[in-house]
Structures are given as structure tokens and as C-alpha cells.
């Protein structure tokens, strides 16, 4: 297959006068395909045939690497995990007998599964909600005429570049129960130290703050990109109508970046429900504390697979987690639809 | 419309297949080997955890021959090392040429003895203490690992804090305080009365571990049936340790946690059970702290905590070279050097009488004759506790239960009940 296909603006088969922009290019390609069909002659020369094939096939070819890779590293593991989850399967011993849904039953009967689900949702809420809100405000502030704009904008991305393991190490010192930075500060001003690793809610807050520290800047940059696409005239007219900065942000910026908002909410939901590195590295045992008070679903999966060495049960957890994420994503979608994020102009 | 769709689908499928083939070909062609250096020497990796004291030895080995270049991969904790080992054993690739294995996990891995090269070699018969080799021999007589170190336990203490609390500080006199667990805990009660801000020992978990290691059958019986729930010895250790915590003898911290590491610098505690390999850990964590010493005594007689083996995974590309390296590293002369470097106490018979070992002193521990002390502590070990395939898992649950009491999350009774539930869950 050759890659020197005619560019999308070629008018070889008399397509419409092309407007600019990529939607137009797509439309062009579509209408070309239609004319193509109409023009077909039984004895068309080889070249023409090839170019027609090219036109039709190239778009698929261009996107195919992603789907091929997805099939290899996404779909295959997904299906294989499903296969493992209905078998007795030990980490070192390998495949055992077919057991049907036995692994799922054992997982659903295990109190640590429900405990992990509670922790995951709690950490997810404590991280995703403030994260999106702070990122929005941060992006709004970065979208102004600051001196050294690029510096500030790049600055918010720095935490994202730091490896999670290093983040966990730093925050481990900050949130030490006895000799941690926060507690020493609290004691310095006469307050009771907080048992960050013992108290369930405190541990969730500490872990969520690690997640937030890492992801807020990243999300802020995505919001910033969307905000810069908002036509400046709208702000001018809003200003003329007497809207202040806050009012402009709420009534102009937010409605216009809704699709991006939806995107960030969905990606941070998926990420938030899979949180692993931060709680895993929050102590040295990696089981989520003495009472598993911060064991998340992915950590529970890991414990079953690598400590208990039962890959069958671990795979069942993986599938349950997959289903939970789908449910959450659908709820997100439904909620956002209601608010018209996707229903509007496209 | 319908035919057009199917035709298109056919074309797409064809194109995808062509692309897949191209990509596969590229992937195969692009592979270059990572087990050779640029000048064609074989590269061997040795994966260890904590401190094995191998840094100097590896340099020495690299300098003395021209065929092999050795590299060490160090993991921070035994757990971390173990997770990596399991994952890559299961995957069937990715392990180092030599993998260290800690004795607590040994029996779970002995069940997978096919994954390791048989290292038996008549020339090496009698190199190690008998019990060390026996534990590494399969029922078929294959030797799966070469012993590195053992963990005969002495008791380390802070002489400066002892002095402040009015306790004796001299090594000999302190030894009598540590004669058995009762006298040790009693001294602790006196100590914390005088020094309420400092705990007696470093962690409940570490002390419980030391006591469990003096129990021949703790969590599993000789046929590897789980007996943890009904074993009176296990319950007795649990009760003693949780009662001590209530009296303030324990820091309430878990070993290897950030707070635990920091407590070495904050006069957090006055004593800790210390096998040979722990000396290096204490020296590192307590850097700059003066007053550490080690007594030639251990409550309850003697005990062994940890110790490791070197194994050669069968999945490696150079089993012969790896075996030769493992044999060299675990030779008495080399293990004595490792002892000098990091205090890991050798498991080799000849090393125990090596003047370099028996004459060794440790400046950090007030010039204590550590070689002599640990050699005597090794002789005092009455037996090696039985650790079956579930030992590590149950021990984790046991340690967590003790930790829950330390942290005030559960009462001792509640923690014991939930430990029983955990044991049940592990099956």
C-alpha cells in the first residue's frame, strides 16, 4: 500500500469546492466517495482504480496503528483476563480447572473487596472533585495577560513530570504520623497531630492530595487550551454588558468549554478509580494499612494476584473493576447530557 | 449498500493483516540482545535486597576475569524484591541471572523448584551449616540455592539511654538483663518509667517476629497444615506483645516505615533484636547517633531471623556462568568480606572460624567484638523454625493484627478475632 495518496483537497473526481478546516476536509472525502461510486465504469484504468482504493482505504489505514496496538495491548489482555477469571489459576502454578463464576462469587463474598470499593470511591471523590475545580480556576487565572505566561503555564506541569514513586517518597515524609512535616507544624501551633496512616479519612485525604498534586496542573493545561479557543469578542461584549471577571468566567468560559470539561471528568474518573501507585507506596507493606483502611481496588487486585498468588480471583476483580468504571462513565455521560454538554452544537 | 460494506470490510481486513505482518517483522528485526556488553563480554545480573555487602565483591570479580561483567540490582525491601520475583517467575522471563531469596519465602518457592537450576556440586559438600543446605534441598536431592548469610540474633541497645535511665551499660551486665523475655520486658518497664518519651524496643512487629522465630512450629505444622488459629504459642506471643504495647514498651511503629527510620534519629527507642544483617541497617539509619552497642545475649536463648540464598533461575541465558558466580560469591572467603562490609553473618562452616570474622569489631557499636558475639549467638540457635508455603502470608496478617492494636484501631481481642478471620480467608 502506497502512502503518497492524493491529499484530501484533491479535486480529481470533481468534488465540492472545499471550504477550509478539517471538518470540511472530512466532508470532502465523504462526498468524493459518493461521486466515486456514481462514476464507476466497468473498464476503468488500473491507476484510477488504485486511487479509488486509496481514497477509500487510507483513512482506515491511518487510524489502524492505534487499533492494532489496542487489540494487542488492550483487547487481548481484556479477553484473556476474562478467560483466566473463570479458571482456578495460581500465579506460579498456572492454569487449573474451569470453575465458572466461582472466582467472582469468592470475590463478592470477601469483605476486603467491599472495603476496597469503599476506599476507592472515597479517594476518587476526594481527588477528582477538588482536582477538576482547582484546575478550572487555575486555568482561568493562567488565561489572563500574565507576565512570563509560558513560564507559569509550564510550571503547573512540573508535578506531572515527577515520577509517582518520588511523589510518594516526598509525601511520605510530609504525612509521617510521628515525625512528618505537617504534624510537626500542627504541633508547633499547639494542635493535635493527625494520624495520617491510621485514621481512615485522614489517610484518604493524604493520598488524594498526592493524586491532586500530580494531576491538577495537567488538567489545568487541558482547560487552558480549551479556554484559549473561546472567541475574545464574547468577553468584550460581556464586559460591555457590565459582566465582571467572575461572571464572565461562569457565563462565558464555562459553557463554551463544556466538551473539554466532560473529557476531563471522564478521564479523571477512569484514572481515579484505578489509583494504585500513591496508596501502594503510602506505606512499606503495600496492603493499605493495618486494617486495609486505604487499600484500593487495584491494590486489592494486586494483593490477590501477587501476595495470595491467586490470579483467577485477581482477574475476577479486574473485570469487576472494568464494569464499575463503565457504570461510572455512563453515569457521567448521562449527567453531562442532561446539562447539554454533548447535546449542543457540534 | 450492503455489498459495498462487506467489500470494504474485506479490504480493511487485508490491509490490517498486511500492516500487522510488517510490524511483526520490524519488531523481530529490531531486537538486540541486552545480555552482552559492547565488547562482547557476557553480562550477568545479581538481584538482591537490603544490604548483602556485595558491592566490593562484584568489583573484585569483574577485575579478576575477562569473560563476564557482573551488575547488581538492589531492591529496598525484601517484599519489593519478592513481588518482582513472583511476577517474573510467572511471566517466565525478565529475572536476573542470580536471584537472592529470603528464607521466609523459601518454601513457597521450593514448590516451584523446576524454575531454578540444580546447583548441587560435590565439591561444595560441607561448605554450609547442615540445616542451611537441608532447607534448600528438594525431596529429589536437587540443591536449589547456595546459602549466603544467616541471622543469629543479638540484642542491640543504646548504652547512653540506658545510663540516663539508671540501667547498667556494660555489655556483660546488660547481657544478664536480656537473659529471657520476662527479664527483658521487666527491664523495659523500669526503663519507660524513667524515660517516658522513649520506647523500650523499636517495634511490636519486630519483637513478635523474634519470638515467633523461637517457635519450632508456629503457623504451620510439619505437614504444612495451618495451625495458627489453635496454636497456644502464637496466641501467647500475641498477648505478651499487645500487653507490652499498652505499657508503652513499643514505639508502635512498623519496621521499615518512614517514622520507624526517623525514630533512630529521635531517641525513639532503646533496644532492638538485631540479627547480623541488621547491624548495617542500624548504622545507616542512626548515622551520627552515638551510644549503640550490642550484647552477647538474646532473650529465650537464641534465635535466627532471616538469612538468604542465591538461586539461578532456569529462565536465564547463562546458567553455567551464573552458577560459577553464585558459588564464588557464597564461598567462605567472600562471605567473610561481605560480613566485614555490612555485617551479614556467613552461613559457611569455614567462615565461622575465620580470624577475620572472629576478630571483627564494629566501631559504630562501641567497638563490640561483633564477629565473636554473633558466632556465639549462632551456636545458641537451638533449631530452625519450620516455615511452610503459607508462612509469609499468615505472618503478614499476624503482624497487621499487632499493628492494629498498636495504632488503637482495634482492641487486642478484636484484633485477634480479625486475625483468625484472615487466616480463614487465606485458607
XYZ file of C-alpha atoms in Angstrom:
773
model
C 0.000 0.000 0.000
C 1.435 3.336 -1.004
C 1.274 6.267 1.314
C 1.587 9.016 -1.311
C -2.162 9.249 -1.611
C -3.701 12.317 -3.148
C -4.227 14.898 -0.474
C -7.692 15.430 0.878
C -8.177 18.611 -1.102
C -7.612 16.917 -4.481
C -10.435 17.515 -6.891
C -9.654 14.640 -9.234
C -13.239 13.394 -9.286
C -14.875 16.754 -9.177
C -15.662 17.158 -5.532
C -17.288 20.188 -3.991
C -15.431 23.477 -3.717
C -13.559 22.800 -0.484
C -14.101 25.065 2.441
C -11.261 25.235 4.936
C -10.750 23.316 8.166
C -10.672 19.622 8.934
C -14.421 19.096 9.162
C -14.523 20.411 5.622
C -11.778 18.018 4.607
C -13.753 15.144 6.036
C -16.874 16.281 4.260
C -14.842 16.495 1.087
C -13.611 12.974 1.491
C -17.131 11.753 2.102
C -18.632 13.455 -0.929
C -15.747 12.245 -3.043
C -16.520 8.704 -2.064
C -20.100 9.230 -3.177
C -19.175 10.672 -6.574
C -16.716 7.880 -6.870
C -19.480 5.322 -6.619
C -21.590 7.159 -9.152
C -18.795 7.449 -11.692
C -17.802 3.852 -11.691
C -17.187 2.376 -15.127
C -16.663 -1.328 -15.737
C -13.364 -0.842 -17.612
C -11.697 1.884 -15.572
C -7.923 2.040 -15.918
C -5.779 0.472 -13.218
C -4.455 3.788 -11.930
C -7.893 5.142 -11.357
C -8.901 2.027 -9.559
C -5.869 2.222 -7.354
C -6.509 5.808 -6.479
C -10.098 4.988 -5.662
C -8.970 2.184 -3.425
C -6.521 4.568 -1.882
C -9.200 7.136 -1.186
C -11.404 4.666 0.449
C -8.806 2.787 2.413
C -6.326 5.406 3.504
C -8.348 6.898 6.361
C -8.698 3.445 7.905
C -5.053 2.751 7.372
C -4.075 5.942 9.110
C -6.067 5.149 12.212
C -5.248 1.454 12.167
C -1.985 1.580 14.162
C -3.917 2.701 17.208
C -6.500 -0.031 16.855
C -3.891 -2.660 16.121
C -1.962 -1.680 19.213
C -5.199 -1.542 21.156
C -6.078 -5.053 20.028
C -2.640 -6.217 21.078
C -2.282 -4.499 24.454
C -5.902 -3.724 25.288
C -8.392 -6.124 23.830
C -6.301 -9.263 24.080
C -5.439 -8.789 27.784
C -9.078 -7.927 28.439
C -10.336 -11.140 26.903
C -7.501 -13.196 28.324
C -8.265 -11.816 31.789
C -11.854 -12.930 31.343
C -10.573 -16.388 30.406
C -8.314 -16.509 33.474
C -11.111 -15.297 35.738
C -13.252 -18.394 35.129
C -10.405 -20.761 35.965
C -8.539 -21.853 39.023
C -5.260 -20.105 38.247
C -2.257 -19.715 40.524
C 0.456 -17.168 39.875
C 3.282 -19.670 39.835
C 1.409 -22.906 39.152
C -0.534 -21.613 36.154
C -3.865 -22.704 34.733
C -6.073 -25.077 36.711
C -9.633 -26.334 36.276
C -12.513 -24.406 34.777
C -14.582 -23.102 37.686
C -17.228 -20.935 36.080
C -18.147 -17.919 38.164
C -16.677 -19.329 41.368
C -13.917 -16.679 41.491
C -16.486 -13.896 41.168
C -18.533 -15.407 43.970
C -15.476 -15.595 46.237
C -14.530 -12.006 45.464
C -18.037 -10.704 46.116
C -18.156 -12.599 49.409
C -14.796 -11.230 50.548
C -15.237 -8.332 52.962
C -11.961 -6.818 51.754
C -13.443 -6.373 48.283
C -16.220 -4.159 49.618
C -13.756 -2.386 51.865
C -11.540 -1.686 48.845
C -14.513 -0.478 46.827
C -15.449 1.975 49.580
C -11.877 3.255 49.819
C -11.579 3.614 46.071
C -14.745 5.670 45.776
C -13.806 7.795 48.761
C -10.308 8.526 47.422
C -11.765 9.093 43.969
C -14.221 11.693 45.241
C -11.582 13.380 47.402
C -9.223 13.610 44.464
C -11.280 14.112 41.318
C -13.721 16.731 42.573
C -11.219 19.222 44.024
C -8.849 18.430 41.194
C -11.270 19.488 38.466
C -12.407 22.552 40.395
C -8.893 23.759 41.198
C -7.741 23.031 37.651
C -10.618 25.148 36.297
C -9.755 28.105 38.497
C -6.050 27.716 37.778
C -6.700 27.628 34.042
C -8.904 30.708 34.346
C -6.064 32.541 36.079
C -3.493 31.368 33.533
C -5.747 32.543 30.704
C -5.029 36.174 31.580
C -2.281 38.541 30.481
C 0.368 37.452 32.955
C 3.986 38.478 32.712
C 6.051 35.415 31.714
C 2.946 33.465 30.729
C 4.799 30.468 29.282
C 6.800 30.063 32.464
C 3.678 29.915 34.642
C 1.882 27.646 32.227
C 4.769 25.222 32.051
C 5.222 25.499 35.800
C 1.893 23.838 36.568
C 3.032 20.799 34.609
C 6.147 20.180 36.705
C 4.428 17.957 39.309
C 3.180 15.793 36.466
C 6.720 15.117 35.280
C 7.824 13.841 38.692
C 7.554 10.043 38.966
C 4.755 8.836 41.280
C 7.286 6.885 43.332
C 9.200 10.071 44.045
C 5.958 11.870 44.896
C 5.088 9.097 47.336
C 8.509 9.384 48.930
C 8.215 13.129 49.436
C 4.650 12.968 50.697
C 5.611 10.044 52.922
C 7.795 12.478 54.825
C 5.198 15.210 54.748
C 2.459 12.943 56.095
C 4.525 10.956 58.606
C 2.416 10.076 61.651
C 5.058 10.965 64.172
C 7.900 12.834 62.553
C 6.099 14.209 59.499
C 6.266 17.801 58.358
C 2.534 18.506 58.626
C 2.268 17.076 62.111
C 5.295 18.971 63.329
C 3.717 22.161 62.026
C 0.401 21.280 63.693
C 2.129 20.600 66.993
C 4.092 23.824 66.568
C 0.873 25.810 66.697
C -0.481 23.743 69.551
C -2.796 21.395 67.649
C -3.118 17.636 67.965
C -1.108 15.682 65.376
C -3.182 13.782 62.812
C -2.593 10.060 62.411
C -2.273 10.128 58.648
C -1.636 6.410 58.261
C -4.086 5.215 60.890
C -7.230 7.264 60.565
C -9.200 6.159 57.526
C -10.377 9.572 56.341
C -7.015 11.226 57.060
C -5.225 8.587 55.002
C -7.648 9.143 52.130
C -7.060 12.885 52.284
C -3.284 12.384 52.275
C -3.433 10.032 49.288
C -5.877 12.261 47.440
C -3.568 15.209 47.913
C -0.739 13.256 46.265
C -3.002 12.485 43.330
C -4.182 16.077 43.139
C -0.688 17.452 43.316
C 0.245 15.365 40.328
C -2.811 15.810 38.117
C -4.214 19.266 38.804
C -1.665 21.079 36.639
C -2.133 18.623 33.807
C -5.898 19.120 33.799
C -5.431 22.876 34.100
C -3.419 22.883 30.877
C -6.150 20.981 29.047
C -8.717 23.503 30.301
C -6.414 26.335 29.321
C -6.185 25.053 25.762
C -9.975 24.946 25.568
C -10.316 28.414 27.075
C -7.971 29.911 24.523
C -10.304 28.753 21.777
C -13.121 30.868 23.241
C -13.575 33.903 20.951
C -12.269 37.032 22.676
C -15.123 39.155 21.326
C -17.512 37.342 23.633
C -15.607 38.638 26.619
C -15.585 42.124 25.175
C -19.333 42.142 24.671
C -19.858 40.641 28.104
C -17.694 43.386 29.552
C -19.725 45.983 27.702
C -22.853 44.441 29.169
C -21.302 45.010 32.561
C -20.246 41.475 33.484
C -17.324 41.252 35.932
C -14.467 38.743 35.646
C -16.242 36.115 37.728
C -19.482 36.499 35.845
C -17.607 36.233 32.537
C -15.924 33.045 33.737
C -19.200 31.443 34.811
C -21.386 32.626 31.942
C -18.985 32.675 29.007
C -15.992 30.453 29.682
C -17.649 27.509 31.407
C -20.471 26.928 28.888
C -18.029 27.139 25.997
C -15.557 24.597 27.359
C -18.193 22.062 28.367
C -16.997 19.316 25.997
C -13.489 19.617 27.429
C -14.935 19.584 30.924
C -16.688 16.346 30.100
C -13.480 14.878 28.703
C -11.511 15.753 31.828
C -14.249 14.461 34.125
C -14.333 11.126 32.313
C -10.560 10.676 32.160
C -10.146 11.605 35.806
C -12.947 9.193 36.723
C -11.160 6.386 34.941
C -7.832 7.371 36.489
C -9.337 7.964 39.933
C -10.962 4.544 40.102
C -7.676 2.887 39.186
C -5.487 4.760 41.663
C -2.622 2.481 42.668
C 0.886 3.924 42.986
C 0.080 6.547 45.604
C -1.764 4.331 48.122
C 0.551 1.399 47.357
C 3.597 3.456 48.260
C 1.956 5.202 51.194
C 3.473 2.585 53.494
C 6.118 -0.070 53.033
C 3.864 -3.128 53.270
C 1.643 -2.097 50.391
C -1.558 -3.625 51.764
C -3.199 -0.319 52.542
C -2.541 -0.090 56.262
C -3.032 -2.425 59.205
C -6.788 -2.530 58.689
C -6.600 -2.066 54.893
C -8.028 1.375 55.541
C -6.579 2.723 52.300
C -6.467 -0.398 50.183
C -7.963 0.463 46.804
C -9.451 -1.975 44.296
C -6.284 -2.113 42.220
C -4.249 -2.789 45.362
C -6.709 -5.491 46.352
C -6.299 -6.982 42.885
C -2.539 -6.862 43.294
C -2.720 -8.439 46.747
C -4.785 -11.334 45.439
C -2.545 -11.836 42.427
C 0.878 -11.383 43.945
C 0.592 -11.959 47.677
C -2.116 -14.612 47.767
C -0.903 -15.673 44.288
C -4.431 -16.383 43.035
C -4.578 -14.969 39.511
C -8.087 -16.350 38.966
C -9.558 -14.194 41.733
C -7.372 -11.254 40.753
C -8.719 -11.449 37.202
C -12.267 -11.540 38.509
C -11.538 -8.315 40.418
C -10.091 -6.795 37.244
C -13.318 -7.495 35.388
C -15.482 -6.207 38.204
C -13.398 -3.035 38.243
C -13.838 -2.732 34.490
C -17.613 -2.982 34.875
C -17.628 -0.460 37.725
C -15.691 2.011 35.585
C -18.138 1.554 32.716
C -21.032 2.232 35.063
C -19.335 5.380 36.360
C -18.539 6.581 32.841
C -22.160 6.041 31.763
C -23.437 7.944 34.779
C -21.039 10.776 33.940
C -22.234 10.781 30.369
C -25.898 10.808 31.364
C -25.372 13.645 33.827
C -23.428 15.716 31.328
C -26.001 15.036 28.589
C -28.641 16.454 30.891
C -26.639 19.612 31.190
C -26.391 19.720 27.435
C -22.646 19.300 27.139
C -22.916 16.999 24.163
C -26.411 17.865 23.056
C -25.478 21.264 21.713
C -23.755 22.466 18.576
C -21.067 20.157 17.233
C -25.121 -0.602 0.167
C -24.724 -3.920 1.871
C -22.301 -5.370 -0.673
C -20.256 -2.253 -0.593
C -19.869 -2.530 3.135
C -18.692 -6.117 3.014
C -16.258 -5.370 0.221
C -14.843 -2.524 2.204
C -14.591 -4.694 5.256
C -12.654 -7.257 3.259
C -10.241 -4.618 2.028
C -9.741 -3.253 5.507
C -9.069 -6.701 6.877
C -6.494 -7.303 4.170
C -4.775 -4.032 4.825
C -4.722 -4.645 8.556
C -3.169 -8.033 8.058
C -0.504 -6.619 5.789
C 0.299 -3.940 8.335
C 0.426 -6.441 11.178
C 2.894 -8.555 9.263
C 5.084 -5.546 8.569
C 5.017 -4.555 12.202
C 5.830 -8.044 13.413
C 8.751 -8.246 11.029
C 10.022 -4.897 12.245
C 9.693 -5.988 15.856
C 11.675 -9.152 15.222
C 14.394 -7.427 13.282
C 14.789 -4.704 15.842
C 15.584 -6.896 18.823
C 19.101 -6.529 20.138
C 20.471 -8.586 22.985
C 20.909 -6.975 26.366
C 22.910 -9.757 27.917
C 26.152 -8.781 26.263
C 28.277 -5.703 26.692
C 29.657 -3.721 23.761
C 32.969 -5.570 23.849
C 31.296 -8.973 23.723
C 31.529 -9.964 27.394
C 28.636 -11.809 28.987
C 26.614 -9.569 31.289
C 25.340 -11.198 34.469
C 22.931 -9.534 36.868
C 22.599 -10.293 40.569
C 19.349 -9.183 42.196
C 19.494 -8.600 45.958
C 17.582 -6.594 48.573
C 18.501 -4.576 51.675
C 22.251 -4.956 52.215
C 24.134 -8.044 51.066
C 27.561 -6.405 51.205
C 28.312 -7.474 47.627
C 29.414 -4.133 46.134
C 33.136 -4.674 46.752
C 32.954 -8.362 45.832
C 31.380 -7.647 42.478
C 34.113 -5.173 41.629
C 36.660 -7.770 42.638
C 35.019 -10.417 40.428
C 34.834 -8.087 37.462
C 38.520 -7.292 37.836
C 39.745 -10.866 38.202
C 38.376 -12.376 34.961
C 37.671 -11.217 31.423
C 34.594 -13.190 30.346
C 31.834 -11.809 32.475
C 30.695 -8.405 33.648
C 28.561 -8.519 36.781
C 25.985 -5.947 37.751
C 23.970 -5.766 40.965
C 20.300 -4.806 41.151
C 19.338 -3.799 44.670
C 15.762 -3.620 45.926
C 14.981 -1.543 49.005
C 12.981 -4.168 50.866
C 12.600 -7.921 50.771
C 8.904 -7.506 49.914
C 9.626 -5.422 46.879
C 12.219 -7.927 45.732
C 9.768 -10.755 46.268
C 6.989 -9.160 44.243
C 9.352 -8.701 41.329
C 10.496 -12.294 41.646
C 6.972 -13.727 41.617
C 5.868 -11.580 38.715
C 8.769 -12.547 36.522
C 8.714 -16.193 37.522
C 5.078 -16.250 36.465
C 5.859 -14.435 33.230
C 8.704 -16.839 32.502
C 11.209 -14.115 31.680
C 12.855 -10.988 32.990
C 14.578 -12.367 36.070
C 18.201 -11.631 36.844
C 20.785 -14.360 36.277
C 21.103 -14.718 40.035
C 18.186 -14.022 42.365
C 18.561 -13.769 46.116
C 15.712 -15.359 48.073
C 14.913 -14.678 51.694
C 14.272 -17.680 53.890
C 10.678 -16.680 54.776
C 9.588 -17.163 51.174
C 11.750 -20.152 50.606
C 9.186 -22.903 50.972
C 6.607 -21.213 48.728
C 9.264 -21.140 46.019
C 10.517 -24.661 46.727
C 7.205 -25.802 45.262
C 8.380 -24.239 42.007
C 11.799 -25.874 42.115
C 11.650 -26.589 38.356
C 12.031 -22.884 37.731
C 15.521 -22.965 39.241
C 18.745 -24.588 38.138
C 20.020 -27.528 40.209
C 23.150 -26.134 41.813
C 24.378 -29.287 43.532
C 28.102 -29.775 43.203
C 30.075 -32.474 45.065
C 32.952 -30.037 45.509
C 30.771 -27.793 47.618
C 29.565 -30.521 50.007
C 30.052 -29.413 53.577
C 30.538 -25.751 52.731
C 27.412 -24.651 54.637
C 25.887 -25.391 58.019
C 23.837 -28.562 57.584
C 20.447 -27.023 58.316
C 21.077 -24.257 55.814
C 21.687 -26.738 52.987
C 18.908 -29.105 54.046
C 16.352 -26.334 53.739
C 17.450 -25.726 50.143
C 17.394 -29.332 49.013
C 14.319 -30.727 47.249
C 12.959 -34.198 48.047
C 14.702 -35.372 44.841
C 18.051 -34.204 46.159
C 18.445 -31.124 43.993
C 20.108 -28.132 45.595
C 18.180 -25.020 44.602
C 20.115 -22.318 46.397
C 23.548 -21.520 47.790
C 23.348 -20.142 51.318
C 24.580 -16.596 51.781
C 24.013 -15.441 55.325
C 22.117 -16.453 58.413
C 20.546 -14.216 61.002
C 21.727 -15.181 64.503
C 20.226 -12.548 66.763
C 21.935 -10.498 69.403
C 20.345 -7.615 71.248
C 21.373 -4.096 70.242
C 20.918 -1.318 72.749
C 21.572 2.365 73.337
C 24.099 2.499 76.189
C 23.664 6.284 76.524
C 19.921 5.997 77.101
C 20.440 3.058 79.469
C 22.726 5.262 81.522
C 20.144 8.040 81.725
C 17.538 5.554 82.901
C 19.881 4.163 85.552
C 20.312 0.777 83.891
C 23.706 -0.897 83.555
C 25.565 -0.048 80.379
C 28.365 -2.587 80.318
C 27.929 -5.326 77.687
C 28.312 -8.152 80.219
C 25.915 -6.681 82.751
C 23.361 -5.810 80.107
C 23.507 -9.415 78.888
C 22.044 -10.572 82.188
C 19.079 -8.208 81.741
C 18.392 -9.939 78.432
C 18.518 -13.486 79.781
C 14.895 -14.265 78.993
C 11.844 -12.446 77.683
C 10.418 -11.799 81.163
C 13.572 -10.119 82.438
C 13.895 -8.199 79.174
C 10.355 -6.832 79.373
C 10.743 -6.132 83.097
C 13.844 -4.033 82.414
C 11.783 -2.289 79.760
C 9.072 -1.374 82.261
C 11.696 0.168 84.514
C 13.187 1.994 81.570
C 9.979 3.592 80.308
C 9.117 4.709 83.832
C 12.292 6.806 83.846
C 12.234 7.741 80.181
C 8.580 8.090 79.181
C 9.415 9.672 75.828
C 11.489 6.739 74.632
C 10.105 3.277 73.966
C 11.900 0.117 75.036
C 12.007 -1.614 71.671
C 11.770 -0.468 68.064
C 8.535 -2.141 67.048
C 5.981 -4.647 68.262
C 6.219 -6.461 64.953
C 9.979 -6.965 65.096
C 9.840 -8.264 68.664
C 6.933 -10.577 67.872
C 8.879 -11.832 64.868
C 11.850 -12.627 67.085
C 9.597 -14.598 69.448
C 7.836 -16.430 66.606
C 11.237 -17.402 65.227
C 11.914 -19.228 68.502
C 8.820 -21.363 67.983
C 9.531 -24.520 66.028
C 6.002 -24.873 64.650
C 4.223 -21.539 64.704
C 1.681 -21.114 61.896
C 2.024 -24.492 60.187
C 2.770 -27.998 61.442
C 5.306 -30.359 59.892
C 2.822 -31.421 57.197
C 2.134 -27.762 56.416
C -1.386 -27.822 57.855
C -2.297 -24.349 59.081
C -2.375 -24.414 62.889
C -2.034 -20.670 63.558
C -5.537 -20.320 64.996
C -5.168 -23.077 67.599
C -1.508 -22.725 68.479
C -1.189 -21.578 72.100
C 2.357 -20.323 71.469
C 1.176 -17.972 68.746
C -1.568 -16.609 70.981
C 0.863 -16.226 73.909
C 3.248 -14.117 71.826
C 0.325 -12.015 70.620
C -0.948 -11.444 74.179
C 2.501 -10.576 75.538
C 3.294 -8.125 72.781
C -0.057 -6.346 72.886
C 0.120 -6.072 76.683
C 3.622 -4.599 76.382
C 2.362 -2.046 73.889
C -0.259 -0.968 76.404
C 2.585 -0.434 78.912
C 4.427 1.787 76.450
C 7.277 -0.596 75.700
C 6.806 -0.342 71.947
C 7.197 2.609 69.611
C 4.019 1.417 67.925
C 5.709 1.875 64.563
C 6.107 -0.702 61.824
C 9.569 -1.711 60.771
C 10.824 -0.057 57.596
C 8.210 2.717 57.713
C 9.357 6.342 57.383
C 8.551 7.046 61.015
C 10.487 3.967 62.090
C 13.538 5.098 60.146
C 13.204 8.590 61.568
C 12.889 7.239 65.131
C 16.567 6.152 65.026
C 17.456 9.837 64.934
C 14.948 10.883 67.587
C 15.808 8.607 70.521
C 12.619 6.757 69.645
C 13.628 3.508 71.372
C 16.446 1.922 73.374
C 16.770 -1.711 72.213
C 16.075 -3.881 69.226
C 16.556 -7.507 68.246
C 19.420 -7.493 65.800
C 20.479 -10.266 63.529
C 23.849 -9.699 61.848
C 22.377 -8.082 58.752
C 20.533 -5.556 60.928
C 23.825 -4.024 62.115
C 24.300 -2.334 58.738
C 20.700 -1.117 58.768
C 21.061 0.414 62.257
C 24.348 2.042 61.350
C 22.760 3.599 58.279
C 19.569 4.816 59.959
C 21.273 6.015 63.134
C 24.079 7.782 61.314
C 25.618 10.310 63.699
C 23.938 8.857 66.792
C 26.437 7.751 69.445
C 25.819 5.124 72.081
C 24.799 1.973 70.185
C 26.179 -1.295 71.494
C 25.382 -4.992 71.127
C 25.027 -7.500 73.956
C 26.032 -11.137 73.652
C 22.635 -12.333 74.748
C 19.213 -12.917 73.366
C 16.049 -13.478 75.377
C 14.944 -17.085 75.244
C 18.394 -18.397 74.353
C 18.997 -17.819 70.706
C 17.176 -17.089 67.547
C 17.629 -16.806 63.863
C 15.981 -14.056 61.867
C 16.239 -14.250 58.144
C 19.180 -15.076 56.021
C 19.137 -15.756 52.326
C 20.122 -17.923 49.417
C 21.368 -17.232 45.924
C 19.452 -19.071 43.223
C 19.915 -19.347 39.480
C 16.550 -19.123 37.680
C 16.265 -21.642 34.848
C 14.969 -18.928 32.503
C 18.392 -17.195 32.372
C 20.625 -17.367 29.287
C 23.879 -18.148 31.078
C 23.165 -20.699 33.841
C 26.725 -22.041 33.882
C 28.365 -18.655 34.319
C 25.702 -17.645 36.852
C 26.272 -20.825 38.840
C 30.020 -20.209 38.919
C 29.455 -16.653 40.106
C 26.978 -17.750 42.793
C 29.462 -20.364 44.008
C 32.198 -17.750 44.155
C 30.063 -15.193 45.986
C 28.978 -17.731 48.604
C 32.476 -19.099 49.224
C 33.596 -18.610 52.844
C 36.305 -16.052 51.935
C 33.840 -13.837 50.097
C 31.090 -14.067 52.708
C 33.584 -13.026 55.366
C 34.250 -9.898 53.307
C 30.515 -9.278 52.983
C 30.307 -9.579 56.755
C 33.067 -7.014 57.141
C 31.246 -4.683 54.769
C 27.648 -4.915 56.020
C 27.552 -7.325 58.961
C 25.711 -10.109 57.110
C 26.677 -13.185 59.070
C 28.025 -16.062 56.947
C 26.330 -19.472 56.778
C 29.575 -21.223 55.744
C 31.261 -23.562 58.231
C 34.805 -22.406 57.471
C 33.843 -18.755 57.735
C 32.770 -19.171 61.366
C 36.343 -19.845 62.461
C 37.959 -17.367 60.085
C 40.078 -14.968 62.162
C 38.803 -12.113 60.037
C 35.327 -12.941 61.364
C 36.061 -13.929 64.944
C 38.340 -10.959 65.389
C 35.955 -8.476 63.806
C 34.910 -5.471 65.833
C 32.412 -2.808 64.925
C 33.356 0.789 65.652
C 29.789 2.031 65.431
C 28.699 -0.401 68.135
C 31.269 0.857 70.632
C 33.971 -1.426 69.173
C 31.976 -4.503 70.136
C 33.536 -7.808 69.035
C 30.602 -8.438 66.694
C 32.220 -11.428 64.999
C 32.716 -13.294 68.235
C 29.310 -12.288 69.611
C 27.371 -13.371 66.519
C 29.340 -16.626 66.206
C 28.297 -17.439 69.776
C 24.739 -16.359 69.009
C 24.741 -18.720 66.024
C 25.751 -21.590 68.273
C 22.957 -20.704 70.667
C 20.298 -21.192 67.974
C 18.566 -24.379 69.154
C 16.638 -25.195 65.971
C 15.413 -23.595 62.816
C 11.678 -22.894 62.897
C 9.554 -24.627 60.309
C 8.188 -22.271 57.672
C 5.763 -23.786 55.195
C 4.363 -22.306 51.990
C 1.792 -20.151 53.830
C 4.183 -18.806 56.453
C 4.819 -15.414 54.849
C 1.113 -14.771 54.154
C -0.048 -15.685 57.653
C 2.837 -13.792 59.192
C 1.756 -10.649 57.329
C -1.760 -10.991 58.758
C -0.312 -11.612 62.225
C 1.884 -8.529 62.026
C -1.051 -6.453 60.817
C -3.175 -7.596 63.747
C -0.444 -6.488 66.164
C -0.163 -3.198 64.305
C -3.915 -2.569 64.620
C -3.601 -2.829 68.394
C -0.561 -0.529 68.373
C -2.444 2.059 66.383
C -5.532 1.816 68.556
C -7.714 0.731 65.650
C -8.794 -2.417 67.448
C -8.599 -3.851 70.955
C -6.363 -6.878 71.406
C -9.392 -9.181 71.389
C -10.862 -7.664 68.251
C -7.508 -7.815 66.502
C -7.110 -11.487 67.392
C -10.587 -12.263 66.060
C -9.903 -10.490 62.799
C -6.553 -12.273 62.538
C -8.443 -15.562 62.813
C -10.752 -14.404 60.034
C -7.754 -13.511 57.901
C -6.214 -16.936 58.439
C -9.529 -18.481 57.451
C -9.560 -16.327 54.323
C -6.062 -17.399 53.317
C -7.273 -20.980 53.517
